[in-house]
Amino acid sequence: GAVVSQHPSRVICKSGTSVKIECRSLDFQATTMFWYRQFPKKSLMLMATSNEGSKATYEQGVEKDKFLINHASLTLSTLTVTSAHPEDSSFYICSARDRDRWFFGPGTRLTVL
Amino acid sequence: AQSVTQPDIHITVSEGASLELRCNYSYGATPYLFWYVQSPGQGLQLLLKYFSGDTLVQGIKGFEAEFKRSQSSFNLRKPSVHWSDAAEYFCAVGSPYSSASKIIFGSGTRLSIRP
């Protein structure tokens, strides 16, 4: 079946640096991908909808300059956490849609020191 | 705007007992409805989904859910739980009328199993 991968699975960085997370749809083309954030023992909060070839649509309260999303191809969306701070530490999950099915990546654990 | 509510934060049931997890949604029409399970340190796994048709949906691992339009509910059930069912369960809604069709998750219900 369809698979969505994320890279890296885990990243530790210093405060003030930027981190890029990749989300790939492995055997289908996804014009729309989604980025979620999950705090420990909490639910998934939708951050933004990533549209291939156009600007991402951010949910209310999400800083678009802080969380840069690029969807340059039909199989790849990237989330860059710019000038990361400890409060950005979280579990980031991407999702890709293939017609009437949504597939979720395994997630990326970001720890900012 | 679509939203979903899971009123129970944590439920504990005995192994072999029946289970019902509650989910209520808010949407102007019939949304897409989903139940996902997330085990500790694991990714999301789809248990079942409802788009249209028969309101009783069968899923994997012996789970089922019933869509009740009059109550705006989509409760998840299992007749006999196993210790391996201990996990976090998320109800989610999606819009069938948007080309983006984002999925919004409920707050989750943590299921513990009593031996």
Tab-separated table of C-alpha atoms in Angstrom:
chain	number	residue	atom	x	y	z
A	1	GLY	CA	0.000	0.000	0.000
A	2	ALA	CA	0.900	3.644	-0.138
A	3	VAL	CA	3.574	4.821	2.248
A	4	VAL	CA	4.598	8.205	3.519
A	5	SER	CA	8.102	8.593	4.869
A	6	GLN	CA	9.672	11.277	7.002
A	7	HIS	CA	13.294	12.178	7.447
A	8	PRO	CA	14.859	12.430	9.889
A	9	SER	CA	12.984	10.369	12.426
A	10	ARG	CA	14.713	12.141	15.267
A	11	VAL	CA	16.751	15.340	15.430
A	12	ILE	CA	18.429	17.258	18.225
A	13	CYS	CA	19.591	20.787	17.574
A	14	LYS	CA	20.821	23.829	19.414
A	15	SER	CA	18.623	26.800	20.077
A	16	GLY	CA	18.776	29.334	17.252
A	17	THR	CA	19.488	26.874	14.467
A	18	SER	CA	17.105	25.830	11.698
A	19	VAL	CA	15.922	22.293	11.087
A	20	LYS	CA	14.425	20.836	7.923
A	21	ILE	CA	12.064	17.867	7.977
A	22	GLU	CA	11.194	16.025	4.771
A	23	CYS	CA	7.953	14.262	3.977
A	24	ARG	CA	7.775	11.979	0.951
A	25	SER	CA	4.957	10.036	-0.634
A	26	LEU	CA	6.684	6.904	-1.862
A	27	ASP	CA	4.338	5.410	-4.432
A	28	PHE	CA	1.768	8.036	-5.250
A	29	GLN	CA	1.667	11.702	-6.142
A	30	ALA	CA	0.258	14.037	-3.541
A	31	THR	CA	-0.861	17.497	-4.598
A	32	THR	CA	-1.792	18.141	-0.989
A	33	MET	CA	0.158	17.317	2.124
A	34	PHE	CA	-0.483	18.298	5.707
A	35	TRP	CA	1.776	19.052	8.648
A	36	TYR	CA	0.765	18.330	12.227
A	37	ARG	CA	2.395	18.904	15.563
A	38	GLN	CA	1.858	16.667	18.564
A	39	PHE	CA	2.903	17.533	22.102
A	40	PRO	CA	3.508	14.689	24.589
A	41	LYS	CA	0.272	12.923	25.458
A	42	LYS	CA	-1.682	15.410	23.390
A	43	SER	CA	-3.570	15.350	20.140
A	44	LEU	CA	-2.359	16.196	16.659
A	45	MET	CA	-2.740	19.869	15.874
A	46	LEU	CA	-2.917	20.773	12.206
A	47	MET	CA	-0.288	23.392	11.403
A	48	ALA	CA	-0.673	23.878	7.684
A	49	THR	CA	-1.788	22.480	4.378
A	50	SER	CA	0.977	22.176	1.836
A	51	ASN	CA	-0.032	22.646	-1.796
A	52	GLU	CA	2.239	21.568	-4.631
A	53	GLY	CA	3.440	24.552	-6.601
A	54	SER	CA	1.790	27.173	-4.430
A	55	LYS	CA	1.973	28.714	-0.995
A	56	ALA	CA	1.011	26.724	2.051
A	57	THR	CA	-2.153	27.497	3.956
A	58	TYR	CA	-1.469	27.959	7.652
A	59	GLU	CA	-3.893	27.384	10.488
A	60	GLN	CA	-4.714	30.233	12.785
A	61	GLY	CA	-1.995	30.902	15.302
A	62	VAL	CA	0.792	29.185	13.372
A	63	GLU	CA	3.663	31.478	12.459
A	64	LYS	CA	4.375	31.053	8.758
A	65	ASP	CA	7.770	32.738	9.051
A	66	LYS	CA	8.694	30.333	11.813
A	67	PHE	CA	7.510	27.174	10.096
A	68	LEU	CA	8.459	27.369	6.439
A	69	ILE	CA	6.736	24.880	4.170
A	70	ASN	CA	7.812	24.047	0.658
A	71	HIS	CA	6.015	21.602	-1.629
A	72	ALA	CA	8.235	21.690	-4.683
A	73	SER	CA	7.212	18.361	-6.192
A	74	LEU	CA	4.280	15.971	-6.111
A	75	THR	CA	6.145	13.617	-3.802
A	76	LEU	CA	7.994	15.926	-1.444
A	77	SER	CA	7.035	18.522	1.113
A	78	THR	CA	9.478	20.043	3.579
A	79	LEU	CA	8.940	21.788	6.900
A	80	THR	CA	11.724	24.047	8.114
A	81	VAL	CA	11.659	25.180	11.710
A	82	THR	CA	13.602	28.420	11.647
A	83	SER	CA	15.557	29.757	14.611
A	84	ALA	CA	14.361	26.869	16.715
A	85	HIS	CA	13.804	27.317	20.431
A	86	PRO	CA	13.121	24.758	23.184
A	87	GLU	CA	9.388	25.431	22.955
A	88	ASP	CA	9.497	24.139	19.366
A	89	SER	CA	10.445	20.716	20.669
A	90	SER	CA	7.669	18.408	19.595
A	91	PHE	CA	6.642	15.491	17.432
A	92	TYR	CA	5.958	16.585	13.849
A	93	ILE	CA	3.819	14.374	11.628
A	94	CYS	CA	3.073	14.799	7.962
A	95	SER	CA	0.184	13.411	5.993
A	96	ALA	CA	-0.396	12.999	2.283
A	97	ARG	CA	-3.676	12.604	0.512
A	98	ASP	CA	-4.271	10.197	-2.366
A	99	ARG	CA	-7.843	10.688	-3.624
A	100	ASP	CA	-10.036	9.558	-0.718
A	101	ARG	CA	-7.256	8.153	1.405
A	102	TRP	CA	-4.970	9.940	3.819
A	103	PHE	CA	-1.629	8.455	4.799
A	104	PHE	CA	0.463	9.525	7.763
A	105	GLY	CA	4.195	9.513	8.134
A	106	PRO	CA	5.897	7.946	11.169
A	107	GLY	CA	6.739	11.351	12.603
A	108	THR	CA	9.880	13.318	13.452
A	109	ARG	CA	10.898	13.947	17.046
A	110	LEU	CA	12.496	17.382	17.332
A	111	THR	CA	14.398	18.290	20.474
A	112	VAL	CA	15.804	21.792	20.764
A	113	LEU	CA	18.418	22.265	23.455
B	1	ALA	CA	-15.684	25.054	10.843
B	2	GLN	CA	-15.342	21.376	11.479
B	3	SER	CA	-14.472	20.163	14.966
B	4	VAL	CA	-14.496	16.932	16.901
B	5	THR	CA	-14.896	16.232	20.592
B	6	GLN	CA	-13.804	13.203	22.564
B	7	PRO	CA	-15.261	13.712	26.036
B	8	ASP	CA	-13.333	10.932	27.749
B	9	ILE	CA	-9.663	11.665	28.392
B	10	HIS	CA	-8.850	8.300	29.940
B	11	ILE	CA	-10.781	5.054	30.146
B	12	THR	CA	-9.814	1.842	31.917
B	13	VAL	CA	-11.549	-1.427	31.127
B	14	SER	CA	-10.870	-4.994	32.123
B	15	GLU	CA	-9.450	-7.380	29.595
B	16	GLY	CA	-12.296	-9.197	27.893
B	17	ALA	CA	-14.809	-6.471	28.656
B	18	SER	CA	-16.605	-4.452	26.036
B	19	LEU	CA	-15.475	-0.976	25.048
B	20	GLU	CA	-17.128	2.141	23.737
B	21	LEU	CA	-15.213	5.342	23.024
B	22	ARG	CA	-17.269	8.421	22.391
B	23	CYS	CA	-16.861	10.927	19.590
B	24	ASN	CA	-19.024	13.884	18.629
B	25	TYR	CA	-18.449	16.139	15.672
B	26	SER	CA	-19.537	19.536	14.510
B	27	TYR	CA	-19.978	20.088	10.798
B	28	GLY	CA	-22.612	21.555	8.502
B	29	ALA	CA	-23.160	18.318	6.634
B	30	THR	CA	-21.965	14.748	6.893
B	31	PRO	CA	-18.200	14.806	7.138
B	32	TYR	CA	-15.708	12.086	6.546
B	33	LEU	CA	-15.180	10.353	9.889
B	34	PHE	CA	-12.182	8.362	11.069
B	35	TRP	CA	-10.832	6.505	14.060
B	36	TYR	CA	-7.082	6.181	14.465
B	37	VAL	CA	-4.999	4.416	17.082
B	38	GLN	CA	-1.545	5.427	18.260
B	39	SER	CA	0.545	3.167	20.459
B	40	PRO	CA	3.397	4.657	22.522
B	41	GLY	CA	6.228	5.672	20.247
B	42	GLN	CA	4.324	4.526	17.191
B	43	GLY	CA	2.697	6.244	14.263
B	44	LEU	CA	-0.978	6.537	13.533
B	45	GLN	CA	-2.900	3.522	12.340
B	46	LEU	CA	-6.305	3.830	10.706
B	47	LEU	CA	-8.898	1.608	12.399
B	48	LEU	CA	-11.871	2.494	10.230
B	49	LYS	CA	-13.533	5.295	8.296
B	50	TYR	CA	-16.992	6.398	7.258
B	51	PHE	CA	-17.730	8.323	4.105
B	52	SER	CA	-21.300	7.330	3.265
B	53	GLY	CA	-23.640	4.351	3.089
B	54	ASP	CA	-24.086	1.805	5.867
B	55	THR	CA	-23.839	3.652	9.163
B	56	LEU	CA	-22.222	0.705	10.950
B	57	VAL	CA	-18.618	0.465	9.870
B	58	GLN	CA	-16.358	-2.494	10.481
B	59	GLY	CA	-12.675	-1.904	10.975
B	60	ILE	CA	-9.506	-3.756	11.744
B	61	LYS	CA	-8.686	-5.536	14.999
B	62	GLY	CA	-12.345	-6.250	15.723
B	63	PHE	CA	-13.372	-2.599	16.048
B	64	GLU	CA	-16.565	-1.096	14.704
B	65	ALA	CA	-18.121	2.348	14.773
B	66	GLU	CA	-21.629	3.614	14.212
B	67	PHE	CA	-22.458	6.934	12.584
B	68	LYS	CA	-25.536	8.551	14.103
B	69	ARG	CA	-26.484	11.686	12.250
B	70	SER	CA	-29.149	12.728	14.750
B	71	GLN	CA	-26.580	12.715	17.565
B	72	SER	CA	-23.611	13.915	15.485
B	73	SER	CA	-21.729	10.970	16.889
B	74	PHE	CA	-19.343	8.320	15.670
B	75	ASN	CA	-18.618	6.096	18.661
B	76	LEU	CA	-16.052	3.324	18.493
B	77	ARG	CA	-16.854	-0.089	19.943
B	78	LYS	CA	-15.223	-3.415	20.527
B	79	PRO	CA	-17.031	-6.372	22.135
B	80	SER	CA	-13.992	-7.766	23.962
B	81	VAL	CA	-10.762	-5.862	24.501
B	82	HIS	CA	-7.314	-7.374	24.617
B	83	TRP	CA	-4.321	-6.093	26.570
B	84	SER	CA	-2.729	-5.097	23.261
B	85	ASP	CA	-5.546	-2.590	22.689
B	86	ALA	CA	-4.034	-0.261	25.286
B	87	ALA	CA	-3.190	2.875	23.316
B	88	GLU	CA	-4.345	6.382	22.464
B	89	TYR	CA	-7.414	6.594	20.250
B	90	PHE	CA	-8.225	9.571	18.075
B	91	CYS	CA	-11.469	10.388	16.355
B	92	ALA	CA	-11.062	12.666	13.340
B	93	VAL	CA	-13.184	14.489	10.792
B	94	GLY	CA	-12.514	15.588	7.268
B	95	SER	CA	-14.424	17.674	4.788
B	96	PRO	CA	-15.720	15.992	1.664
B	97	TYR	CA	-16.431	19.378	0.121
B	98	SER	CA	-12.996	20.897	0.144
B	99	SER	CA	-10.304	20.121	-2.373
B	100	ALA	CA	-7.779	20.280	0.458
B	101	SER	CA	-9.837	18.053	2.748
B	102	LYS	CA	-7.769	18.494	5.845
B	103	ILE	CA	-8.352	16.118	8.738
B	104	ILE	CA	-8.973	17.545	12.190
B	105	PHE	CA	-8.329	15.356	15.222
B	106	GLY	CA	-10.101	15.125	18.525
B	107	SER	CA	-8.179	15.416	21.762
B	108	GLY	CA	-7.829	11.671	22.095
B	109	THR	CA	-8.861	9.024	24.607
B	110	ARG	CA	-6.232	6.994	26.379
B	111	LEU	CA	-7.306	3.407	26.860
B	112	SER	CA	-5.814	1.348	29.678
B	113	ILE	CA	-6.528	-2.343	30.113
B	114	ARG	CA	-6.924	-3.874	33.554
B	115	PRO	CA	-5.583	-7.458	33.708
